[in-house]
Amino acid sequence: MSNMHRIQWFDQSIRESRYPNSQALAGQFEISRRQAQRDIEYMENTLRAPLLYVAKHRGYIYEDRTYVLPSLYITEEEKGVLRFLAHRYKQYDYDNADQVRRVAHLLDRFAGGQETELDSRLPSFQANPRLMDHVLRLSNAIREARVTELRCDGEQLAVWPLRLFAHYNTDYLEACCETSGKRRTFRLLQIASVQVTERRFDPAEAERGLPDEPAQAVRKPFTARVRLADAPPGGGTWNGFAARPSVDDPHLYEVDFYDTDAFLQHLTTARWEALLGPKWLQRKLRERCADMLSRIEGGR
Amino acid sequence: MASVYLDQVRMRRESKSYIDSLHAVLTAAGLFDGPKYLLSGLTGMAFKFTVHERLLPLSVSAYGNWVDEHGAAVDNVGLLTDRDAVRTRYATFRHYQRDAIEWTKRSLDRGIGVIYWIPEFGVIRGYDDEDGVFFVQDGTSGEDQIVLYDNLGLNFTGFWYGEAVADAIEVPLETMALESVRLALDDWTTPHKTLPNTDIGSGRLAYTFMTRALLKGDYDASGARYIIQSYVYARNEIRQYLNDISHLWPELYEAWELYAAIGESFKGWEEADVSALVRAFETAAVLEQRAMEQFLRLSARLSDPKRAVLPRWGKSTPR
């Protein structure tokens, strides 16, 4: 039972002039007197109740009888719901995302503004208490990098939870299986139980175990084999072109370039001893030089 | 280490880049000996006219889904081609690329160049295994572009396209001519060929996009020049093409006269004279509409089993 019920009972007793005290509260709800005293202090300090202890009656009254208990009062459990909702709305990025994020901010304030650090995206959510509980516990496990034991489809396994994500309105957990080291995806609704252990895992190691995202195809540079008299002064570059010395010959360099024209122009000005390849580059250079020579000859 | 270099492939940029490439490949392989305008007309490519609402230069080659458009075009002239087109961001792209390197080399070994999206379209005329490169002709520069095997298909547009001609059969001229005007009608009556995008208009709508952009002044100047040049060249191609086939049916002669009139209205066009251009396009839109009515009349009086019979799987091919 939450303290909201106890506070409501206490408030009601004062209004009926029954002068309740911590002993009565403890007796009524079978809690310790210390707990009961904390509830009374909570009323006084947080809910700003004008409580006055009347020694004659050994109980409390309201100094100001117009006082009413705040109508909005959120329990920890309800805060959990709000945190979950706030998180979900924050992740929303479809239509009217700005307005939805404002709602998320508001909900977050109600929930006490604590970041839940969940990593998922969903336009709407299913208010399934078990699912919600799983999401909150798994997100904590992800944040604290704790090994988690799952029971799923009759299987009991220890996993390293990595991230939560949503796809077509279904929540999933991506985790690295501790025994096999393989990445697996679990549907949250299929997870029967979640047990977060004290053991921790190394998130970097878990990520290493994952297969790389398929990399976008990127353009590769052309590579020219050039013999240079001296090592390029730029270290790893030859006037801005990436150059690697060859294993067999210290004077032979493999030079990367993307723009053929720019490199040909560079070859006409820079110092080099031999151009060993590729053939097409030799041909292009030869053609350009022949063209230049014929123009020089033609000009005479 | 094998290498092939097809000296006889001579591509020149004049018409749409696809037709320039196809013509270069076919003539070098001895599969077609007619003029370029005839190929452009018979494939229906000359009639394709698409305009981006801001007159971007991509308008000229954005005439639809190339696999479908070029498929119908080469099919009409009796060509069997093998084409591959894929977005380079797909994880499977490298597999398609590896396969494409092989079939491109096989086609070059047979002495047939390969149409390749540079962009725009060009011709792969050779390869060298030792350097691991293809030699690509773009039709504008005298020198070949060099493409590493590993870079085949990679360009800033994010998709790759390659097409190799496998074989050709004889198709009667009447069949090709009739289908070409039907393809022209399809292009004329389809407002958007690159759905879901609706910023590029085709056929009749392309004229509207063109005049609207010119009047508004919010357009890409170099793109506008390129589109108009390509448009005027294509109308000239259509005029010559219809002249060649006008003996087949009287409607084609009527259409030829109309296209000749379109050509007249663009004589000596100048980029700076926007109002004259708008007038020319407005006139051309009316004339081309009348030409299409001639095509429609011709198409209606002759049987069209291709369009009248709906395949069991619907209009699109099953995938």
Coordinates of C-alpha atoms in Angstrom, one line a residue:
Chain A
M1 CA 0.0 0.0 0.0
S2 CA 1.4 3.4 -0.9
N3 CA 1.6 6.3 1.5
M4 CA -1.1 8.1 -0.4
H5 CA -3.7 6.0 1.2
R6 CA -2.3 6.6 4.7
I7 CA -2.1 10.3 4.1
Q8 CA -5.7 10.4 2.9
W9 CA -6.8 8.5 6.0
F10 CA -4.8 10.9 8.3
D11 CA -6.4 13.9 6.5
Q12 CA -9.9 12.4 6.9
S13 CA -9.3 11.7 10.6
I14 CA -8.3 15.3 11.2
R15 CA -11.4 16.6 9.5
E16 CA -13.5 14.3 11.7
S17 CA -11.7 15.9 14.7
R18 CA -10.4 12.5 15.9
Y19 CA -7.0 13.9 16.6
P20 CA -4.9 11.2 14.8
N21 CA -1.3 10.7 15.7
S22 CA 1.6 8.5 14.6
Q23 CA 0.5 5.6 16.9
A24 CA -3.0 5.6 15.5
L25 CA -1.6 5.7 11.9
A26 CA 0.8 2.9 12.7
G27 CA -2.0 0.9 14.3
Q28 CA -4.4 1.4 11.4
F29 CA -2.0 0.4 8.6
E30 CA 0.2 -2.0 10.5
I31 CA 3.3 -0.1 9.9
S32 CA 6.0 1.0 12.3
R33 CA 5.6 4.2 14.3
R34 CA 8.8 5.4 12.7
Q35 CA 7.3 5.0 9.2
A36 CA 4.1 6.7 10.4
Q37 CA 6.1 9.6 11.8
R38 CA 7.8 9.9 8.4
D39 CA 4.4 10.1 6.7
I40 CA 3.4 12.9 9.0
E41 CA 6.6 14.7 8.3
Y42 CA 6.1 14.3 4.6
M43 CA 2.6 15.9 4.9
E44 CA 4.0 18.8 6.9
N45 CA 7.2 19.4 4.8
T46 CA 6.3 18.4 1.3
L47 CA 2.6 18.7 1.1
R48 CA 2.7 21.9 3.3
A49 CA -0.1 20.7 5.6
P50 CA -0.6 23.2 8.5
L51 CA -0.4 20.5 11.1
L52 CA -0.6 21.5 14.8
Y53 CA 0.0 18.9 17.6
V54 CA -2.6 19.4 20.4
A55 CA -1.0 18.0 23.5
K56 CA -4.3 17.8 25.3
H57 CA -5.7 15.4 22.8
R58 CA -2.3 13.8 21.9
G59 CA -3.1 14.3 18.2
Y60 CA -3.1 16.6 15.3
I61 CA -5.4 19.2 13.9
Y62 CA -5.2 21.6 11.0
E63 CA -4.2 25.1 12.1
D64 CA -5.9 26.4 8.9
R65 CA -9.0 24.4 8.3
T66 CA -9.3 25.6 4.7
Y67 CA -6.2 23.5 3.8
V68 CA -6.8 20.7 1.3
L69 CA -4.4 18.0 0.2
P70 CA -2.9 18.6 -3.3
S71 CA -5.1 17.0 -5.8
L72 CA -2.2 15.7 -7.9
Y73 CA -0.1 13.4 -6.1
I74 CA 2.1 10.9 -7.9
T75 CA 3.4 7.7 -6.4
E76 CA 6.8 6.2 -7.4
E77 CA 5.0 3.6 -9.5
E78 CA 3.1 6.3 -11.3
K79 CA 6.3 8.2 -11.8
G80 CA 7.7 5.1 -13.5
V81 CA 4.8 5.1 -15.9
L82 CA 5.3 8.8 -16.6
R83 CA 9.0 8.3 -17.1
F84 CA 8.3 5.6 -19.6
L85 CA 5.8 7.7 -21.4
A86 CA 8.1 10.7 -21.4
H87 CA 10.8 8.6 -22.9
R88 CA 8.6 7.2 -25.6
Y89 CA 7.3 10.6 -26.6
K90 CA 10.9 12.0 -26.6
Q91 CA 11.9 9.3 -29.1
Y92 CA 8.9 10.0 -31.4
D93 CA 10.0 11.5 -34.7
Y94 CA 7.2 11.2 -37.1
D95 CA 4.4 13.7 -37.7
N96 CA 4.1 16.7 -35.3
A97 CA 7.3 15.6 -33.5
D98 CA 7.8 19.0 -32.0
Q99 CA 4.4 19.1 -30.2
V100 CA 4.9 15.5 -29.1
R101 CA 8.3 16.4 -27.6
R102 CA 6.7 19.2 -25.7
V103 CA 4.3 16.7 -24.2
A104 CA 7.3 14.5 -23.4
H105 CA 9.0 17.4 -21.6
L106 CA 5.8 18.0 -19.6
L107 CA 5.5 14.4 -18.6
D108 CA 9.2 14.4 -17.7
R109 CA 8.6 17.2 -15.3
F110 CA 5.8 15.3 -13.6
A111 CA 8.0 12.3 -13.4
G112 CA 10.7 14.3 -11.6
G113 CA 12.9 15.0 -14.7
Q114 CA 15.1 11.9 -14.3
E115 CA 16.6 10.6 -17.4
T116 CA 15.8 7.0 -18.1
E117 CA 18.4 6.7 -20.9
L118 CA 16.3 4.3 -22.8
D119 CA 17.2 3.8 -26.4
S120 CA 14.2 3.1 -28.5
R121 CA 11.8 4.7 -30.9
L122 CA 8.1 4.2 -31.0
P123 CA 5.2 6.3 -32.2
S124 CA 2.8 4.8 -29.7
F125 CA 3.2 2.3 -27.0
Q126 CA 1.3 -0.5 -25.4
A127 CA 0.6 0.0 -21.8
N128 CA 1.4 -3.5 -20.8
P129 CA 2.7 -3.4 -17.2
R130 CA 5.0 -6.4 -17.7
L131 CA 6.4 -4.9 -20.9
M132 CA 6.9 -1.6 -19.1
D133 CA 8.6 -3.2 -16.2
H134 CA 10.9 -5.1 -18.6
V135 CA 11.8 -1.9 -20.5
L136 CA 12.7 0.0 -17.4
R137 CA 14.8 -2.8 -15.9
L138 CA 16.5 -3.6 -19.2
S139 CA 17.3 0.1 -19.8
N140 CA 18.9 0.3 -16.4
A141 CA 20.8 -2.9 -17.2
I142 CA 22.0 -1.3 -20.5
R143 CA 23.0 1.9 -18.7
E144 CA 24.9 0.1 -16.0
A145 CA 26.3 -2.6 -18.3
R146 CA 25.0 -5.4 -16.1
V147 CA 24.7 -9.0 -17.2
T148 CA 21.1 -9.9 -17.4
E149 CA 19.4 -13.3 -17.2
L150 CA 16.4 -13.8 -19.4
R151 CA 13.8 -16.5 -19.7
C152 CA 12.5 -16.4 -23.2
D153 CA 10.6 -19.2 -25.1
G154 CA 11.6 -21.7 -22.5
E155 CA 15.2 -20.8 -22.8
Q156 CA 17.2 -19.5 -19.8
L157 CA 20.2 -17.5 -20.9
A158 CA 22.6 -14.8 -19.7
V159 CA 23.0 -11.9 -22.0
W160 CA 24.7 -8.5 -22.3
P161 CA 21.9 -6.1 -23.1
L162 CA 22.9 -3.6 -25.7
R163 CA 20.0 -1.6 -26.9
L164 CA 16.2 -1.5 -27.0
F165 CA 14.5 -0.7 -30.3
A166 CA 11.1 -0.7 -31.8
H167 CA 10.1 -1.9 -35.2
Y168 CA 6.6 -1.8 -36.6
N169 CA 5.1 -1.2 -33.1
T170 CA 6.9 -4.1 -31.5
D171 CA 9.7 -3.7 -28.9
Y172 CA 12.9 -5.6 -29.2
L173 CA 16.0 -6.1 -27.2
E174 CA 19.3 -6.5 -28.9
A175 CA 21.7 -8.4 -26.7
C176 CA 24.9 -10.3 -26.9
C177 CA 24.6 -13.8 -25.7
E178 CA 27.2 -14.4 -23.0
T179 CA 27.9 -18.1 -23.8
S180 CA 27.9 -18.0 -27.6
G181 CA 29.1 -14.4 -28.0
K182 CA 26.5 -13.9 -30.8
R183 CA 24.2 -11.0 -31.2
R184 CA 20.5 -11.9 -30.8
T185 CA 17.3 -10.0 -30.9
F186 CA 14.5 -10.8 -28.5
R187 CA 10.9 -9.6 -28.7
L188 CA 10.1 -8.0 -25.4
L189 CA 6.7 -9.6 -25.3
Q190 CA 8.3 -13.0 -25.5
I191 CA 10.6 -12.4 -22.6
A192 CA 9.0 -14.2 -19.6
S193 CA 11.3 -12.8 -16.9
V194 CA 14.2 -10.4 -16.6
Q195 CA 16.8 -10.8 -13.8
V196 CA 19.5 -8.1 -13.7
T197 CA 22.5 -9.5 -12.0
E198 CA 25.3 -7.8 -10.1
R199 CA 27.9 -8.8 -12.6
R200 CA 29.0 -6.2 -15.1
F201 CA 30.2 -6.6 -18.7
D202 CA 32.4 -4.5 -20.9
P203 CA 30.2 -2.6 -23.4
A204 CA 33.1 -2.0 -25.7
E205 CA 33.8 -5.8 -25.9
A206 CA 30.1 -6.5 -26.5
E207 CA 30.1 -4.0 -29.4
R208 CA 33.3 -5.7 -30.8
G209 CA 31.4 -9.0 -30.9
L210 CA 28.8 -7.4 -33.2
P211 CA 29.0 -7.8 -36.9
D212 CA 29.9 -4.5 -38.6
E213 CA 27.2 -2.5 -40.2
P214 CA 27.4 -3.0 -43.9
A215 CA 29.6 -0.2 -44.9
Q216 CA 28.5 2.0 -47.8
A217 CA 30.5 1.4 -50.9
V218 CA 33.1 4.1 -51.1
R219 CA 35.2 5.1 -54.1
K220 CA 38.7 3.8 -54.0
P221 CA 41.6 5.8 -55.2
F222 CA 43.9 5.0 -58.2
T223 CA 47.4 3.9 -57.2
A224 CA 50.4 4.9 -59.1
R225 CA 53.8 3.2 -58.6
V226 CA 56.5 5.9 -58.7
R227 CA 60.2 5.7 -58.0
L228 CA 61.4 8.8 -56.2
A229 CA 65.1 9.9 -55.8
D230 CA 64.5 11.1 -52.2
A231 CA 61.9 10.3 -49.7
P232 CA 59.0 12.7 -49.9
P233 CA 59.5 15.6 -47.4
G234 CA 55.9 15.4 -46.3
G235 CA 56.4 12.1 -44.6
G236 CA 53.3 10.0 -45.6
T237 CA 52.4 12.3 -48.5
W238 CA 54.0 13.4 -51.7
N239 CA 52.9 17.0 -52.2
G240 CA 49.5 16.2 -50.8
F241 CA 49.1 12.7 -52.4
A242 CA 49.1 9.8 -49.9
A243 CA 52.3 7.9 -50.5
R244 CA 53.5 4.5 -49.0
P245 CA 57.0 3.2 -49.5
S246 CA 57.1 -0.3 -51.2
V247 CA 58.3 -3.2 -49.2
D248 CA 60.9 -4.4 -51.8
D249 CA 62.3 -1.1 -52.9
P250 CA 62.7 1.8 -50.5
H251 CA 62.7 4.3 -53.4
L252 CA 59.5 2.9 -54.9
Y253 CA 56.3 4.5 -53.6
E254 CA 52.6 3.7 -54.1
V255 CA 50.8 7.0 -54.5
D256 CA 47.1 7.3 -54.2
F257 CA 45.1 9.8 -56.2
Y258 CA 41.4 10.4 -57.1
D259 CA 41.7 13.0 -59.8
T260 CA 43.7 11.9 -62.8
D261 CA 44.1 15.4 -64.3
A262 CA 45.4 16.8 -61.0
F263 CA 47.9 13.9 -60.7
L264 CA 49.1 14.2 -64.3
Q265 CA 49.6 17.9 -63.7
H266 CA 51.6 17.0 -60.6
L267 CA 53.7 14.6 -62.5
T268 CA 54.7 17.3 -65.0
T269 CA 56.0 19.6 -62.2
A270 CA 57.3 17.3 -59.4
R271 CA 60.6 15.4 -59.4
W272 CA 60.4 11.7 -59.9
E273 CA 62.6 9.0 -61.5
A274 CA 60.3 6.5 -63.0
L275 CA 56.6 5.8 -63.4
L276 CA 56.2 2.1 -63.2
G277 CA 52.4 1.8 -63.4
P278 CA 49.6 1.7 -64.0
K279 CA 49.8 1.4 -67.8
W280 CA 46.9 3.6 -68.5
L281 CA 48.5 6.4 -66.6
Q282 CA 51.8 6.0 -68.5
R283 CA 49.8 6.2 -71.7
K284 CA 47.9 9.3 -70.7
L285 CA 51.1 11.0 -69.7
R286 CA 52.8 10.0 -72.9
E287 CA 49.9 11.3 -75.0
R288 CA 49.9 14.6 -73.1
C289 CA 53.6 15.0 -73.5
A290 CA 53.4 14.1 -77.2
D291 CA 50.7 16.6 -77.7
M292 CA 52.7 19.3 -76.0
L293 CA 55.8 18.4 -78.0
S294 CA 53.9 18.5 -81.3
R295 CA 52.6 21.9 -80.3
I296 CA 56.2 23.1 -79.5
E297 CA 57.4 21.7 -82.8
G298 CA 54.5 23.2 -84.6
G299 CA 55.2 26.6 -83.2
R300 CA 58.7 26.7 -84.6
Chain B
M1 CA 46.1 -10.9 -67.7
A2 CA 43.6 -10.1 -70.4
S3 CA 42.8 -6.7 -71.9
V4 CA 40.4 -5.6 -74.6
Y5 CA 40.0 -2.2 -76.2
L6 CA 37.3 -1.6 -78.8
D7 CA 38.7 1.1 -81.0
Q8 CA 35.7 1.1 -83.3
V9 CA 33.4 2.4 -80.5
R10 CA 32.9 6.1 -81.3
M11 CA 30.4 7.8 -79.1
R12 CA 29.4 11.4 -79.6
R13 CA 27.1 13.4 -77.4
E14 CA 24.3 14.7 -79.6
S15 CA 21.0 13.1 -78.7
K16 CA 19.9 11.7 -75.3
S17 CA 23.0 10.2 -73.7
Y18 CA 21.4 6.7 -73.7
I19 CA 20.7 6.9 -77.5
D20 CA 24.2 8.2 -78.1
S21 CA 25.7 5.2 -76.2
L22 CA 23.3 2.7 -77.7
H23 CA 24.0 3.9 -81.2
A24 CA 27.8 3.8 -80.6
V25 CA 27.6 0.3 -79.2
L26 CA 25.3 -1.1 -82.0
T27 CA 27.1 0.5 -84.9
A28 CA 30.5 -0.7 -83.6
A29 CA 29.1 -4.2 -83.2
G30 CA 27.5 -4.1 -86.7
L31 CA 24.0 -4.6 -85.2
F32 CA 22.6 -1.3 -86.6
D33 CA 23.6 0.7 -89.5
G34 CA 21.0 3.5 -89.7
P35 CA 21.4 7.1 -88.6
K36 CA 21.1 8.1 -84.9
Y37 CA 17.7 9.9 -85.4
L38 CA 16.2 6.7 -86.7
L39 CA 17.3 4.7 -83.6
S40 CA 16.1 7.5 -81.4
G41 CA 12.7 7.5 -83.2
L42 CA 12.2 3.8 -83.4
T43 CA 13.0 3.3 -79.7
G44 CA 10.5 6.1 -78.9
M45 CA 13.3 7.8 -76.9
A46 CA 13.2 10.9 -79.1
F47 CA 9.6 11.6 -77.8
K48 CA 10.6 11.5 -74.2
F49 CA 10.4 15.0 -72.7
T50 CA 10.6 15.6 -69.0
V51 CA 11.1 18.8 -67.1
H52 CA 11.9 19.4 -63.5
E53 CA 9.9 22.3 -62.0
R54 CA 13.1 24.2 -61.5
L55 CA 14.6 23.2 -64.8
L56 CA 17.4 21.2 -63.3
P57 CA 19.7 19.5 -65.7
L58 CA 18.7 16.1 -64.5
S59 CA 15.4 16.6 -66.3
V60 CA 16.9 15.3 -69.5
S61 CA 17.7 11.9 -68.2
A62 CA 14.8 11.6 -65.6
Y63 CA 12.3 10.2 -68.0
G64 CA 11.2 7.4 -65.8
N65 CA 12.4 4.1 -64.4
W66 CA 15.2 3.3 -66.8
V67 CA 14.7 -0.4 -66.5
D68 CA 11.2 -0.1 -67.8
E69 CA 11.8 2.8 -70.2
H70 CA 14.9 1.4 -71.8
G71 CA 13.4 -2.1 -71.8
A72 CA 10.5 -1.1 -73.9
A73 CA 12.8 1.0 -76.1
V74 CA 15.3 -1.7 -77.0
D75 CA 12.6 -4.4 -77.2
N76 CA 10.9 -2.4 -79.9
V77 CA 14.0 -2.5 -82.2
G78 CA 14.4 -6.2 -81.6
L79 CA 17.4 -6.1 -79.2
L80 CA 18.0 -8.5 -76.4
T81 CA 19.9 -6.8 -73.7
D82 CA 21.1 -7.7 -70.3
R83 CA 20.8 -4.8 -67.8
D84 CA 21.5 -4.3 -64.2
A85 CA 20.5 -1.3 -62.1
V86 CA 20.8 -1.0 -58.3
R87 CA 21.2 1.6 -55.6
T88 CA 24.8 1.7 -54.5
R89 CA 23.8 2.1 -50.8
Y90 CA 22.3 -1.4 -50.7
A91 CA 24.4 -3.9 -48.8
T92 CA 24.2 -6.3 -51.8
F93 CA 25.7 -3.7 -54.2
R94 CA 29.2 -5.2 -54.0
H95 CA 27.8 -8.6 -55.1
Y96 CA 26.0 -7.0 -58.1
Q97 CA 29.2 -5.1 -58.8
R98 CA 31.4 -8.3 -58.8
D99 CA 28.9 -9.9 -61.2
A100 CA 28.7 -6.8 -63.4
I101 CA 32.5 -6.7 -63.8
E102 CA 32.4 -10.3 -65.1
W103 CA 29.5 -9.8 -67.6
T104 CA 30.9 -6.4 -68.7
K105 CA 34.2 -8.1 -69.6
R106 CA 32.4 -11.0 -71.3
S107 CA 30.5 -8.5 -73.5
L108 CA 33.7 -6.6 -74.3
D109 CA 35.4 -9.9 -75.2
R110 CA 32.6 -10.4 -77.7
G111 CA 33.4 -7.0 -79.2
I112 CA 30.3 -5.3 -77.9
G113 CA 30.6 -2.2 -75.7
V114 CA 28.5 -1.8 -72.5
I115 CA 26.2 1.2 -71.8
Y116 CA 27.2 2.6 -68.4
W117 CA 25.8 5.4 -66.2
I118 CA 28.8 7.7 -65.5
P119 CA 26.5 10.0 -65.2
E120 CA 25.1 10.6 -67.8
F121 CA 25.2 7.5 -70.0
G122 CA 28.5 6.5 -71.7
V123 CA 30.1 3.4 -73.2
I124 CA 32.6 1.0 -71.6
R125 CA 34.9 0.3 -74.5
G126 CA 37.6 -1.7 -72.9
Y127 CA 39.2 -3.2 -69.8
D128 CA 42.6 -4.1 -68.5
D129 CA 43.0 -6.8 -65.9
E130 CA 46.5 -5.9 -65.0
D131 CA 45.6 -2.4 -63.9
G132 CA 42.1 -3.5 -62.9
V133 CA 40.4 -0.7 -64.9
F134 CA 37.6 -0.1 -67.4
F135 CA 37.9 2.5 -70.2
V136 CA 34.8 4.6 -70.5
Q137 CA 33.8 7.0 -73.3
D138 CA 31.6 9.9 -72.3
G139 CA 31.1 11.3 -75.8
T140 CA 32.3 14.8 -75.0
S141 CA 36.0 14.4 -74.2
G142 CA 38.5 12.7 -76.6
E143 CA 40.1 10.9 -73.7
D144 CA 38.7 7.8 -72.0
Q145 CA 37.6 8.0 -68.4
I146 CA 39.3 5.4 -66.3
V147 CA 37.1 3.4 -63.8
L148 CA 38.7 1.0 -61.4
Y149 CA 36.9 -2.4 -61.1
D150 CA 36.3 -1.5 -57.4
N151 CA 34.7 1.7 -58.4
L152 CA 32.4 0.4 -61.1
G153 CA 28.9 1.8 -60.6
L154 CA 30.0 4.3 -57.9
N155 CA 29.0 7.9 -58.7
F156 CA 27.4 10.9 -56.9
T157 CA 23.9 9.9 -58.0
G158 CA 23.8 6.9 -55.7
F159 CA 22.7 4.3 -58.3
W160 CA 24.4 2.3 -60.9
Y161 CA 23.2 1.2 -64.4
G162 CA 24.8 -1.1 -66.9
E163 CA 23.4 -2.6 -70.0
A164 CA 25.0 -5.1 -72.4
V165 CA 23.6 -6.0 -75.8
A166 CA 23.4 -9.7 -76.2
D167 CA 21.7 -10.2 -79.6
A168 CA 19.4 -8.6 -82.2
I169 CA 16.6 -9.9 -84.3
E170 CA 14.9 -8.3 -87.4
V171 CA 11.6 -6.6 -86.7
P172 CA 9.5 -5.3 -89.6
L173 CA 9.6 -1.5 -89.9
E174 CA 5.8 -1.1 -89.6
T175 CA 5.8 -2.9 -86.3
M176 CA 8.6 -0.7 -84.9
A177 CA 7.1 2.5 -86.2
L178 CA 3.7 1.8 -84.9
E179 CA 4.9 0.8 -81.4
S180 CA 7.2 3.9 -81.3
V181 CA 4.2 6.3 -81.7
R182 CA 2.4 4.3 -79.1
L183 CA 5.3 4.7 -76.7
A184 CA 5.2 8.4 -77.6
L185 CA 1.5 8.5 -76.6
D186 CA 2.3 6.8 -73.3
D187 CA 4.9 9.5 -72.5
W188 CA 2.7 12.3 -73.6
T189 CA -0.3 11.2 -71.5
T190 CA 1.6 10.2 -68.3
P191 CA 2.1 13.3 -66.2
H192 CA 4.7 12.0 -63.8
K193 CA 7.1 9.2 -64.8
T194 CA 9.1 9.2 -61.6
L195 CA 6.4 8.7 -59.0
P196 CA 6.2 9.2 -56.0
N197 CA 8.1 12.4 -56.9
T198 CA 5.8 14.8 -58.7
D199 CA 8.4 17.6 -59.3
I200 CA 9.2 16.3 -62.7
G201 CA 6.5 16.5 -65.4
S202 CA 6.4 14.4 -68.5
G203 CA 4.8 15.0 -71.9
R204 CA 2.1 17.6 -71.9
L205 CA 2.8 18.5 -68.2
A206 CA 6.5 19.1 -69.1
Y207 CA 5.4 22.0 -71.3
T208 CA 3.5 23.5 -68.4
F209 CA 6.5 23.1 -66.0
M210 CA 8.7 24.7 -68.6
T211 CA 6.6 27.8 -69.3
R212 CA 5.8 28.2 -65.6
A213 CA 9.4 28.1 -64.5
L214 CA 10.5 30.5 -67.3
L215 CA 7.8 33.0 -66.3
K216 CA 8.5 32.7 -62.6
G217 CA 12.2 33.2 -63.2
D218 CA 13.1 30.7 -60.4
Y219 CA 15.1 28.2 -62.4
D220 CA 18.6 26.8 -63.0
A221 CA 20.0 28.7 -65.9
S222 CA 22.4 26.0 -67.1
G223 CA 19.8 23.3 -66.7
A224 CA 17.3 25.4 -68.8
R225 CA 19.9 25.7 -71.5
Y226 CA 20.6 22.0 -71.5
I227 CA 16.9 21.0 -71.5
I228 CA 16.1 23.4 -74.4
Q229 CA 19.1 22.2 -76.4
S230 CA 18.1 18.6 -75.9
Y231 CA 14.5 19.4 -76.6
V232 CA 15.2 21.2 -79.9
Y233 CA 17.6 18.4 -80.9
A234 CA 14.9 15.8 -80.2
R235 CA 12.2 17.6 -82.1
N236 CA 14.6 17.7 -85.1
E237 CA 15.2 14.0 -84.7
I238 CA 11.5 13.3 -84.6
R239 CA 11.0 15.4 -87.7
Q240 CA 13.7 13.5 -89.6
Y241 CA 12.3 10.2 -88.3
L242 CA 8.7 10.9 -89.3
N243 CA 10.0 12.0 -92.7
D244 CA 11.6 8.6 -93.2
I245 CA 8.5 6.6 -92.1
S246 CA 5.7 8.9 -93.3
H247 CA 5.1 6.7 -96.4
L248 CA 3.7 4.0 -94.0
W249 CA 0.5 5.8 -92.9
P250 CA -0.9 9.3 -93.8
E251 CA -1.2 10.2 -90.1
L252 CA 2.6 10.2 -89.8
Y253 CA 2.9 12.7 -92.6
E254 CA 0.4 15.0 -90.8
A255 CA 2.5 14.6 -87.7
W256 CA 5.7 15.3 -89.6
E257 CA 4.3 18.6 -90.7
L258 CA 3.4 19.6 -87.2
Y259 CA 6.9 18.7 -85.9
A260 CA 8.4 20.6 -88.7
A261 CA 6.4 23.6 -87.5
I262 CA 7.7 23.1 -84.0
G263 CA 11.2 23.2 -85.3
E264 CA 10.4 26.5 -87.0
S265 CA 9.2 28.1 -83.9
F266 CA 12.5 27.4 -82.1
K267 CA 14.7 28.6 -85.0
G268 CA 17.4 30.9 -83.6
W269 CA 16.2 30.6 -80.0
E270 CA 18.1 32.6 -77.4
E271 CA 18.3 31.9 -73.8
A272 CA 18.1 35.5 -72.8
D273 CA 14.8 36.1 -74.6
V274 CA 12.5 34.5 -72.1
S275 CA 9.3 35.8 -73.5
A276 CA 10.1 34.5 -77.0
L277 CA 10.9 31.1 -75.5
V278 CA 7.7 31.0 -73.5
R279 CA 5.8 31.8 -76.7
A280 CA 7.7 29.1 -78.6
F281 CA 6.9 26.5 -76.0
E282 CA 3.2 27.5 -75.9
T283 CA 3.0 27.1 -79.6
A284 CA 4.9 23.9 -79.5
A285 CA 2.6 22.4 -76.9
V286 CA -0.4 23.1 -79.1
L287 CA 1.3 21.6 -82.2
E288 CA 2.6 18.6 -80.3
Q289 CA -0.9 18.0 -78.9
R290 CA -2.2 17.9 -82.5
A291 CA 0.6 15.6 -83.5
M292 CA -0.4 13.2 -80.7
E293 CA -4.0 13.3 -81.9
Q294 CA -2.7 12.0 -85.2
F295 CA -0.8 9.3 -83.4
L296 CA -3.9 8.4 -81.4
R297 CA -6.0 8.2 -84.6
L298 CA -3.4 5.9 -86.1
S299 CA -3.1 3.8 -83.0
A300 CA -6.9 3.5 -82.6
R301 CA -7.4 2.1 -86.1
L302 CA -4.8 -0.6 -85.9
S303 CA -4.9 -3.5 -83.5
D304 CA -2.8 -3.3 -80.3
P305 CA -2.5 -6.7 -78.7
K306 CA 0.3 -5.5 -76.4
R307 CA -2.0 -3.1 -74.6
A308 CA -5.4 -4.7 -75.3
V309 CA -4.4 -8.0 -73.6
L310 CA -3.8 -7.7 -70.0
P311 CA -1.4 -10.4 -68.7
R312 CA -2.6 -12.5 -65.8
W313 CA -0.3 -10.8 -63.4
G314 CA -1.5 -7.3 -64.2
K315 CA 0.3 -4.5 -66.0
S316 CA 3.6 -4.8 -64.1
T317 CA 5.8 -7.8 -64.5
P318 CA 5.9 -10.1 -61.4
R319 CA 8.8 -9.6 -59.2

